[in-house]
Coordinates of C-alpha atoms in Angstrom, one line a residue:
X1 CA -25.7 -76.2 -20.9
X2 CA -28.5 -78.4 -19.1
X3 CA -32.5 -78.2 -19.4
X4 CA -34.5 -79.1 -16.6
X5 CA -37.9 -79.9 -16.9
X6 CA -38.5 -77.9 -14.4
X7 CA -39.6 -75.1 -16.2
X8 CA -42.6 -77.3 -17.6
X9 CA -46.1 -76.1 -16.4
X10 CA -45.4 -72.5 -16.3
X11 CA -42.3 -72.7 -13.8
X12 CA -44.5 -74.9 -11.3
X13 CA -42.5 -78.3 -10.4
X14 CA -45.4 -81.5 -11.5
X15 CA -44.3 -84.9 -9.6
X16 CA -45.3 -87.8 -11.6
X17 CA -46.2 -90.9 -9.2
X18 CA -46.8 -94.0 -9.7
X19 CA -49.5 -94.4 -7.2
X20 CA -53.3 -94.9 -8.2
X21 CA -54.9 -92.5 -5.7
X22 CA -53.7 -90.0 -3.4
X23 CA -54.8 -92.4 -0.5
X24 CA -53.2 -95.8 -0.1
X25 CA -56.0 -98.7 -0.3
X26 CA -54.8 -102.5 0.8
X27 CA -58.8 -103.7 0.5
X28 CA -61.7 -103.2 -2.1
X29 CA -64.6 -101.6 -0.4
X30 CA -68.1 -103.1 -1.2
X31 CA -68.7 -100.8 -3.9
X32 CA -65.6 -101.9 -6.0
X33 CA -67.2 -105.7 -6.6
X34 CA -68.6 -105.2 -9.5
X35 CA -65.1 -104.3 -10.8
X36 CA -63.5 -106.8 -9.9
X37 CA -65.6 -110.0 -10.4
X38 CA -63.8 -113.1 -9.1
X39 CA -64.8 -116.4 -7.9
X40 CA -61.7 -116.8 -5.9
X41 CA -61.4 -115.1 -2.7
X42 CA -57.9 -113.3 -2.5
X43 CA -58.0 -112.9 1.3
X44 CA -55.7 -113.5 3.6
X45 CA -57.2 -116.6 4.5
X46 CA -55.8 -117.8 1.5
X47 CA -59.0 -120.3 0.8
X48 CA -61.0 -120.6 -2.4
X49 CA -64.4 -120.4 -2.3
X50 CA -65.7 -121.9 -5.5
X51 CA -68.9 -121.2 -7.0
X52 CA -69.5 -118.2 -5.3
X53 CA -68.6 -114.1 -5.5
X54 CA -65.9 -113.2 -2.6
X55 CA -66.9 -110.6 -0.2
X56 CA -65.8 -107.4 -2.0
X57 CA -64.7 -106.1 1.2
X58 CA -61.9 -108.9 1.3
X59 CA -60.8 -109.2 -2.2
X60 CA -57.1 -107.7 -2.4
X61 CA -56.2 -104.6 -4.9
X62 CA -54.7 -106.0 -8.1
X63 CA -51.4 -104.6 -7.9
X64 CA -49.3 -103.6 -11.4
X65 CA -45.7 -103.9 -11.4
X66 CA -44.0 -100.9 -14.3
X67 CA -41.4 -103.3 -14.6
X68 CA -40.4 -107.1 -13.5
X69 CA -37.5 -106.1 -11.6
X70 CA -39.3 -103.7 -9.4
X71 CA -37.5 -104.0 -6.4
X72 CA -33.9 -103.0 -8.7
X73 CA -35.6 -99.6 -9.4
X74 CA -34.0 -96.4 -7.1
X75 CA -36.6 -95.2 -5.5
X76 CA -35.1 -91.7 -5.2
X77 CA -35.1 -91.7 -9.0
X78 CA -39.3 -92.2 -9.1
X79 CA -39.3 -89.3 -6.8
X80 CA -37.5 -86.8 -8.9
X81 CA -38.8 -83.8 -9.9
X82 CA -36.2 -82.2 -12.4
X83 CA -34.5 -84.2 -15.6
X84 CA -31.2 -82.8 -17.0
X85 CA -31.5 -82.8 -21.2
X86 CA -27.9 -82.1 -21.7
X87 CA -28.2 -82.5 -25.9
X88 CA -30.3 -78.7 -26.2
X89 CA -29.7 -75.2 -24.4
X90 CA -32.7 -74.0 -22.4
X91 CA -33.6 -71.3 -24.9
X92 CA -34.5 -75.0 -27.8
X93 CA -35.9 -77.0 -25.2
X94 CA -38.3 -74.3 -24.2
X95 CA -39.4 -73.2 -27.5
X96 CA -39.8 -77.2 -28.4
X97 CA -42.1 -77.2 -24.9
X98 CA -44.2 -74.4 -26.3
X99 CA -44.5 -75.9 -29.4
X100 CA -45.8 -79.5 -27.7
X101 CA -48.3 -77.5 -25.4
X102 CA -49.8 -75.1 -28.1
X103 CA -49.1 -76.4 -31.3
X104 CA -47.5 -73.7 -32.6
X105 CA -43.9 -72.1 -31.0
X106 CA -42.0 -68.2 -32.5
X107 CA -39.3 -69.6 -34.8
X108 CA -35.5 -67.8 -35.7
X109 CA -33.1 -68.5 -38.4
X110 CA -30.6 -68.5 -35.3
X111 CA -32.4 -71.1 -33.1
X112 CA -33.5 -72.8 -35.9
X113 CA -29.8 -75.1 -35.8
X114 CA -31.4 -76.7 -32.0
X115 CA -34.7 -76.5 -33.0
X116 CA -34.7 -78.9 -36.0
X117 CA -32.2 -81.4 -34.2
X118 CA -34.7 -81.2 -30.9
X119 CA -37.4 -82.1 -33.3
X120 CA -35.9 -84.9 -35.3
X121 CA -34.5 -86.2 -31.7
X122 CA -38.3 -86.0 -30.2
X123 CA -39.9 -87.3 -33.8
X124 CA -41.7 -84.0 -34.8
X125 CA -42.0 -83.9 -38.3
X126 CA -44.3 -80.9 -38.5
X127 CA -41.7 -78.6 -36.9
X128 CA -39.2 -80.2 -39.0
X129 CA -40.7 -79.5 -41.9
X130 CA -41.7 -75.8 -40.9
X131 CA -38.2 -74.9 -39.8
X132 CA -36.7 -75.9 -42.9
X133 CA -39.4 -73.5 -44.8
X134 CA -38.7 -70.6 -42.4
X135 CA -34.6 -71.1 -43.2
X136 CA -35.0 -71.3 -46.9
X137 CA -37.3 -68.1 -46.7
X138 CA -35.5 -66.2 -44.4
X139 CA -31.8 -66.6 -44.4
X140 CA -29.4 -63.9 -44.7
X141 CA -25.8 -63.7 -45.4
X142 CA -25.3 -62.2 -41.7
X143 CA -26.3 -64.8 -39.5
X144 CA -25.3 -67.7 -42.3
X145 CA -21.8 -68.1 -40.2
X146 CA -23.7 -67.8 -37.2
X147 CA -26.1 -71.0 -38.4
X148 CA -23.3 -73.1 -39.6
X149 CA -21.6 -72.4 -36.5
X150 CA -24.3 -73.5 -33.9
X151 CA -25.1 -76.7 -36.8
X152 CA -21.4 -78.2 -35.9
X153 CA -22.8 -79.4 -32.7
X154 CA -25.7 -81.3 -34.3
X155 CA -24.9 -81.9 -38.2
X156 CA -22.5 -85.2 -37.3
X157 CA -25.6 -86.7 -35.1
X158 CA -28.8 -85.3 -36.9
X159 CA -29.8 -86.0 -40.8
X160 CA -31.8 -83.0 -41.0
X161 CA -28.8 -80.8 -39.4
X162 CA -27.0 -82.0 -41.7
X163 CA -29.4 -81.2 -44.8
X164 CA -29.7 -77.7 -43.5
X165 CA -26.1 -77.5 -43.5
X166 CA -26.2 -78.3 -47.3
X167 CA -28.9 -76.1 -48.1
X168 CA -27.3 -72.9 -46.2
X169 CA -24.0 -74.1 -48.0
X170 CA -25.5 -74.1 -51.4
X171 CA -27.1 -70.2 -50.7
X172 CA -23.6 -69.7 -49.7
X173 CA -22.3 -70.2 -53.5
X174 CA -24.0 -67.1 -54.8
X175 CA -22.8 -64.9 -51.8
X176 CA -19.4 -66.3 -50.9
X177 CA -17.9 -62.5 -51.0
X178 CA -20.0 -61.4 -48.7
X179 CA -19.4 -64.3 -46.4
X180 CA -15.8 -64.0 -46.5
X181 CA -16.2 -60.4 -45.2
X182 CA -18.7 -61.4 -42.1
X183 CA -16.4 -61.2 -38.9
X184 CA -18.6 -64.3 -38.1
X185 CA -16.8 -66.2 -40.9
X186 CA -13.7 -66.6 -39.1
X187 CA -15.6 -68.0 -35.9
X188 CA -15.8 -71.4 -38.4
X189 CA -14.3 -74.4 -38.1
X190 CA -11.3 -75.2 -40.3
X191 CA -14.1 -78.2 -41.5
X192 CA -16.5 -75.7 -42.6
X193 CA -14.5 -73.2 -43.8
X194 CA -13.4 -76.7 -46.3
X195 CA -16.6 -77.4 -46.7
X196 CA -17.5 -74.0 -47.5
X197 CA -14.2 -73.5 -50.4
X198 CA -14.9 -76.9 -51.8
X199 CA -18.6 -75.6 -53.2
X200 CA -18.6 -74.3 -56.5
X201 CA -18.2 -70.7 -55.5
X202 CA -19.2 -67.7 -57.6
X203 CA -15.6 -65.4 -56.4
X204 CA -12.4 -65.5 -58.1
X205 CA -9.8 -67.7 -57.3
X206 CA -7.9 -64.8 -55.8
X207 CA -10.6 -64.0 -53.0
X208 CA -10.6 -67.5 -51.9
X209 CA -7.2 -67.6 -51.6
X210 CA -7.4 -64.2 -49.4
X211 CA -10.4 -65.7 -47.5
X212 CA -8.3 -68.8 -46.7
X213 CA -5.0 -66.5 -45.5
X214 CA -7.3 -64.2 -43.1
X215 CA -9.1 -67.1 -41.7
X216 CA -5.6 -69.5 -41.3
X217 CA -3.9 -66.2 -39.7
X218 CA -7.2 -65.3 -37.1
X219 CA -6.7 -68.8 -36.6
X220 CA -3.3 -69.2 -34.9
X221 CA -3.0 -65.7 -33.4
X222 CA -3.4 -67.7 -30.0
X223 CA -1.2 -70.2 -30.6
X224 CA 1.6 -67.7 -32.0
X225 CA 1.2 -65.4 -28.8
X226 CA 2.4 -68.3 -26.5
X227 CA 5.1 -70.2 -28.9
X228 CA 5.8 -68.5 -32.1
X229 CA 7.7 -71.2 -33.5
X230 CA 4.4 -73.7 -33.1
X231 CA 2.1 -70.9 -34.9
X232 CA 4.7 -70.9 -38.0
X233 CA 3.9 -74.9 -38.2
X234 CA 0.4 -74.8 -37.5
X235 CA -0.2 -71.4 -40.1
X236 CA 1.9 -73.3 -42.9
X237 CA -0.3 -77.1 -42.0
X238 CA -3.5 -75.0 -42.1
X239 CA -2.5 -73.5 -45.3
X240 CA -1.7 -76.5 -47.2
X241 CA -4.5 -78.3 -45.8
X242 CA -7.2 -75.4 -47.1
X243 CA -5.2 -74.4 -50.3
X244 CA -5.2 -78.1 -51.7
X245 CA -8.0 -77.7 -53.7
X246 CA -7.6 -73.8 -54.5
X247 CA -6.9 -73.6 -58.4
X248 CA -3.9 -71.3 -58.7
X249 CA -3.9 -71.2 -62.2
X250 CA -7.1 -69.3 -62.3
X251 CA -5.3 -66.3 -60.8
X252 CA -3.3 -64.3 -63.0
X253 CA 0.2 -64.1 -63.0
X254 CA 0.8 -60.7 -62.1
X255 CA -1.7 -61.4 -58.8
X256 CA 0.5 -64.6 -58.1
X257 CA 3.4 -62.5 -58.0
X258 CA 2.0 -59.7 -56.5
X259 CA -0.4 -60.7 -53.7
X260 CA 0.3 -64.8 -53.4
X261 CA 3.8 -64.9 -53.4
X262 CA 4.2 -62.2 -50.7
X263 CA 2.1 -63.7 -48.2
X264 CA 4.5 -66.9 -48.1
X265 CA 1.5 -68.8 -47.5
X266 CA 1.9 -71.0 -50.5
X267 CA 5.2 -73.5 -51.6
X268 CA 7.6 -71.3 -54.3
X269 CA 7.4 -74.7 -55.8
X270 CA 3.5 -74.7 -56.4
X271 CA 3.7 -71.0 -57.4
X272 CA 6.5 -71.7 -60.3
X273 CA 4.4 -74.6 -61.8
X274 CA 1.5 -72.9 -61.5
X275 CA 3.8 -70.1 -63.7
X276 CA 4.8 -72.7 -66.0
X277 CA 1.0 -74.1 -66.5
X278 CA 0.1 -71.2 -67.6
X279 CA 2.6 -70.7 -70.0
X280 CA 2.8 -74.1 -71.3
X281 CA -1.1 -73.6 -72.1
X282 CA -2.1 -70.5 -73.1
X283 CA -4.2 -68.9 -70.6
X284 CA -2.5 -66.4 -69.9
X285 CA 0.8 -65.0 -71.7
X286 CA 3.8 -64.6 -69.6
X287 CA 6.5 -62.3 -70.0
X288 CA 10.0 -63.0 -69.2
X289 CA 9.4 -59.9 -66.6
X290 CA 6.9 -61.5 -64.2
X291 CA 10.1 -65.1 -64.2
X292 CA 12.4 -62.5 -63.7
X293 CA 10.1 -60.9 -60.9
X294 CA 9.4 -64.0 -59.3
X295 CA 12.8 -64.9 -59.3
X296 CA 13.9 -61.8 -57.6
X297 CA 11.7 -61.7 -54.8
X298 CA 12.3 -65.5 -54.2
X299 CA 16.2 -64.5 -53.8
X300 CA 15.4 -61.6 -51.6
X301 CA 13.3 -63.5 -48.9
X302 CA 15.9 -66.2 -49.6
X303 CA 18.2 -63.4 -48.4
X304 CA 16.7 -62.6 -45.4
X305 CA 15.3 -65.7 -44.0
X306 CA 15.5 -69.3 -44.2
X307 CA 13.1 -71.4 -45.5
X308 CA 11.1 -72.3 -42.3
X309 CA 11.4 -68.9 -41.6
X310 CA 9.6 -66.9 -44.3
X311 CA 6.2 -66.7 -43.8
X312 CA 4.6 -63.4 -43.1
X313 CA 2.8 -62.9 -40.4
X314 CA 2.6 -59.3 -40.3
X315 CA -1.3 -59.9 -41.3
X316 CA -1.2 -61.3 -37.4
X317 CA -0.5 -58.3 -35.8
X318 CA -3.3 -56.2 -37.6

């Protein structure tokens, strides 16, 4: 998306020359003398007349140069009339030009991700400071997805993208059930969707895990539909990458065997030591039923399919 400044003015197209008057004067008239006070005579003639005022009428125009190398400037470029701004859509850039000619500009929890990077990149503190009051007053769990998406674009080059990122990440903790279950949560990025399970969320274990498997299997639907065999690597890499930190032995045995273990989305290793943790330590007691259980469903997958091939990706088709 470009802007063009274009739209500045109402829609009407302002030329900006570099020209002191619309008409082109060589020669001072009489009048401008007093202006222009010299006691050497700038005229053509080329002679100075010491002691005494030149004739205004043939002193020469002081001329300014913008730059020192003048003559390198493209003079096509002094004519132009329109200015791509390729960082912001034109829906930012012309709520930032309403806020510069009035003061005061409508403001959006879901343009509020350009807004604030427009105004850190233009130095507007004001707006700054008022968008983050607006987001902190007005966010909702059904356009929070929807804000961290439209942040990715700004949050790596913009300090207060980035804090708004934390502070809609941190409202996140309270709510993270109901952000799991927003459609918009699986429009993420595997980074935020990281971000977003590495915060000290208030779900069980269980739901993250669940969160995680819905969001790895949306994830590679593409990829399976053209070469299934590359969407069984890049579902099991996604899956390890977002389950590293998910605490396992915070879900209980019965819904390790039961709802883990079935999706094949996490190592029979990690599942059996997570087993024996709990055993070892007490948190939960485990009865020689839920080994045995493990054991047989391990066998019967084993029976089926080979390793690489036995994760479940019925959840893709759905």
């Amino acid at each position: 998306m470009y802007t063009s400044f274009c739209h500045l003015c109402g829609g009407n197209r302002t030329q900006i020359s570099s020209a002191w008057g619309k008409q082109k004067v060589d020669r001072l008239a009489t009048q401008d003398k007093r202006k222009w006070p010299s006691e050497l005579d700038c005229s053509a003639d080329g002679k100075n007349r010491p002691g005494k005022l030149a004739d205004g009428s043939n002193l020469a125009v002081p001329r300014l140069s913008v730059c020192a190398d003048a003559h390198k400037v493209d003079k096509n470029k002094l004519l132009q009339t329109e200015f791509v701004v390729p960082e912001f859509d034109p829906d930012t850039f012309q709520v930032l030009l309403d806020y510069l000619h009035s003061g005061s500009c409508p403001l959006s929890c879901l343009a509020i991700p350009g807004l604030i990077s427009a105004a850190e990149h233009y130095d507007l503190p004001d707006l700054i400071q008022a968008s983050f009051h607006h987001a902190k007053q007005f966010i909702r769990t059904e356009i929070a997805c929807q804000m961290l998406c439209s942040l990715e674009n700004y949050c790596w080059r913009y300090c207060a993208a980035s804090e708004l990122v934390n502070m809609i990440l941190a409202f996140i903790e309270t709510r993270a059930l109901a952000i799991f279950q927003n459609r918009h949560f699986l429009d993420l990025s595997e980074s935020m969707v990281t971000m977003i399970m590495s915060r000290n969320l208030e779900v069980p274990e269980l739901h993250k895990f669940e969160a995680m498997l819905k969001w790895a299997s949306n994830k590679v639907k593409p990829k399976v539909a053209l070469n299934r065999m590359e969407g069984k690597l890049e579902f099991r890499n996604c899956m390890e990458r977002l389950s590293k930190d998910l605490k396992l032995y915070k879900i209980s045995p019965q819904d390790l065997i039961k709802s883990v273990l079935p999706s094949k989305a996490i190592k029979h290793e990690r599942i059996l030591e997570t087993l024996m943790y709990q055993a070892n330590s007490g948190m939960y007691r485990i009865h020689d039923s839920y080994l045995e259980e493990f054991q047989e469903k391990i066998q019967k997958q084993d029976s089926k399919l080979s390793e690489w091939e036995s994760f479940d990706y019925c959840s893709l088709q759905e």
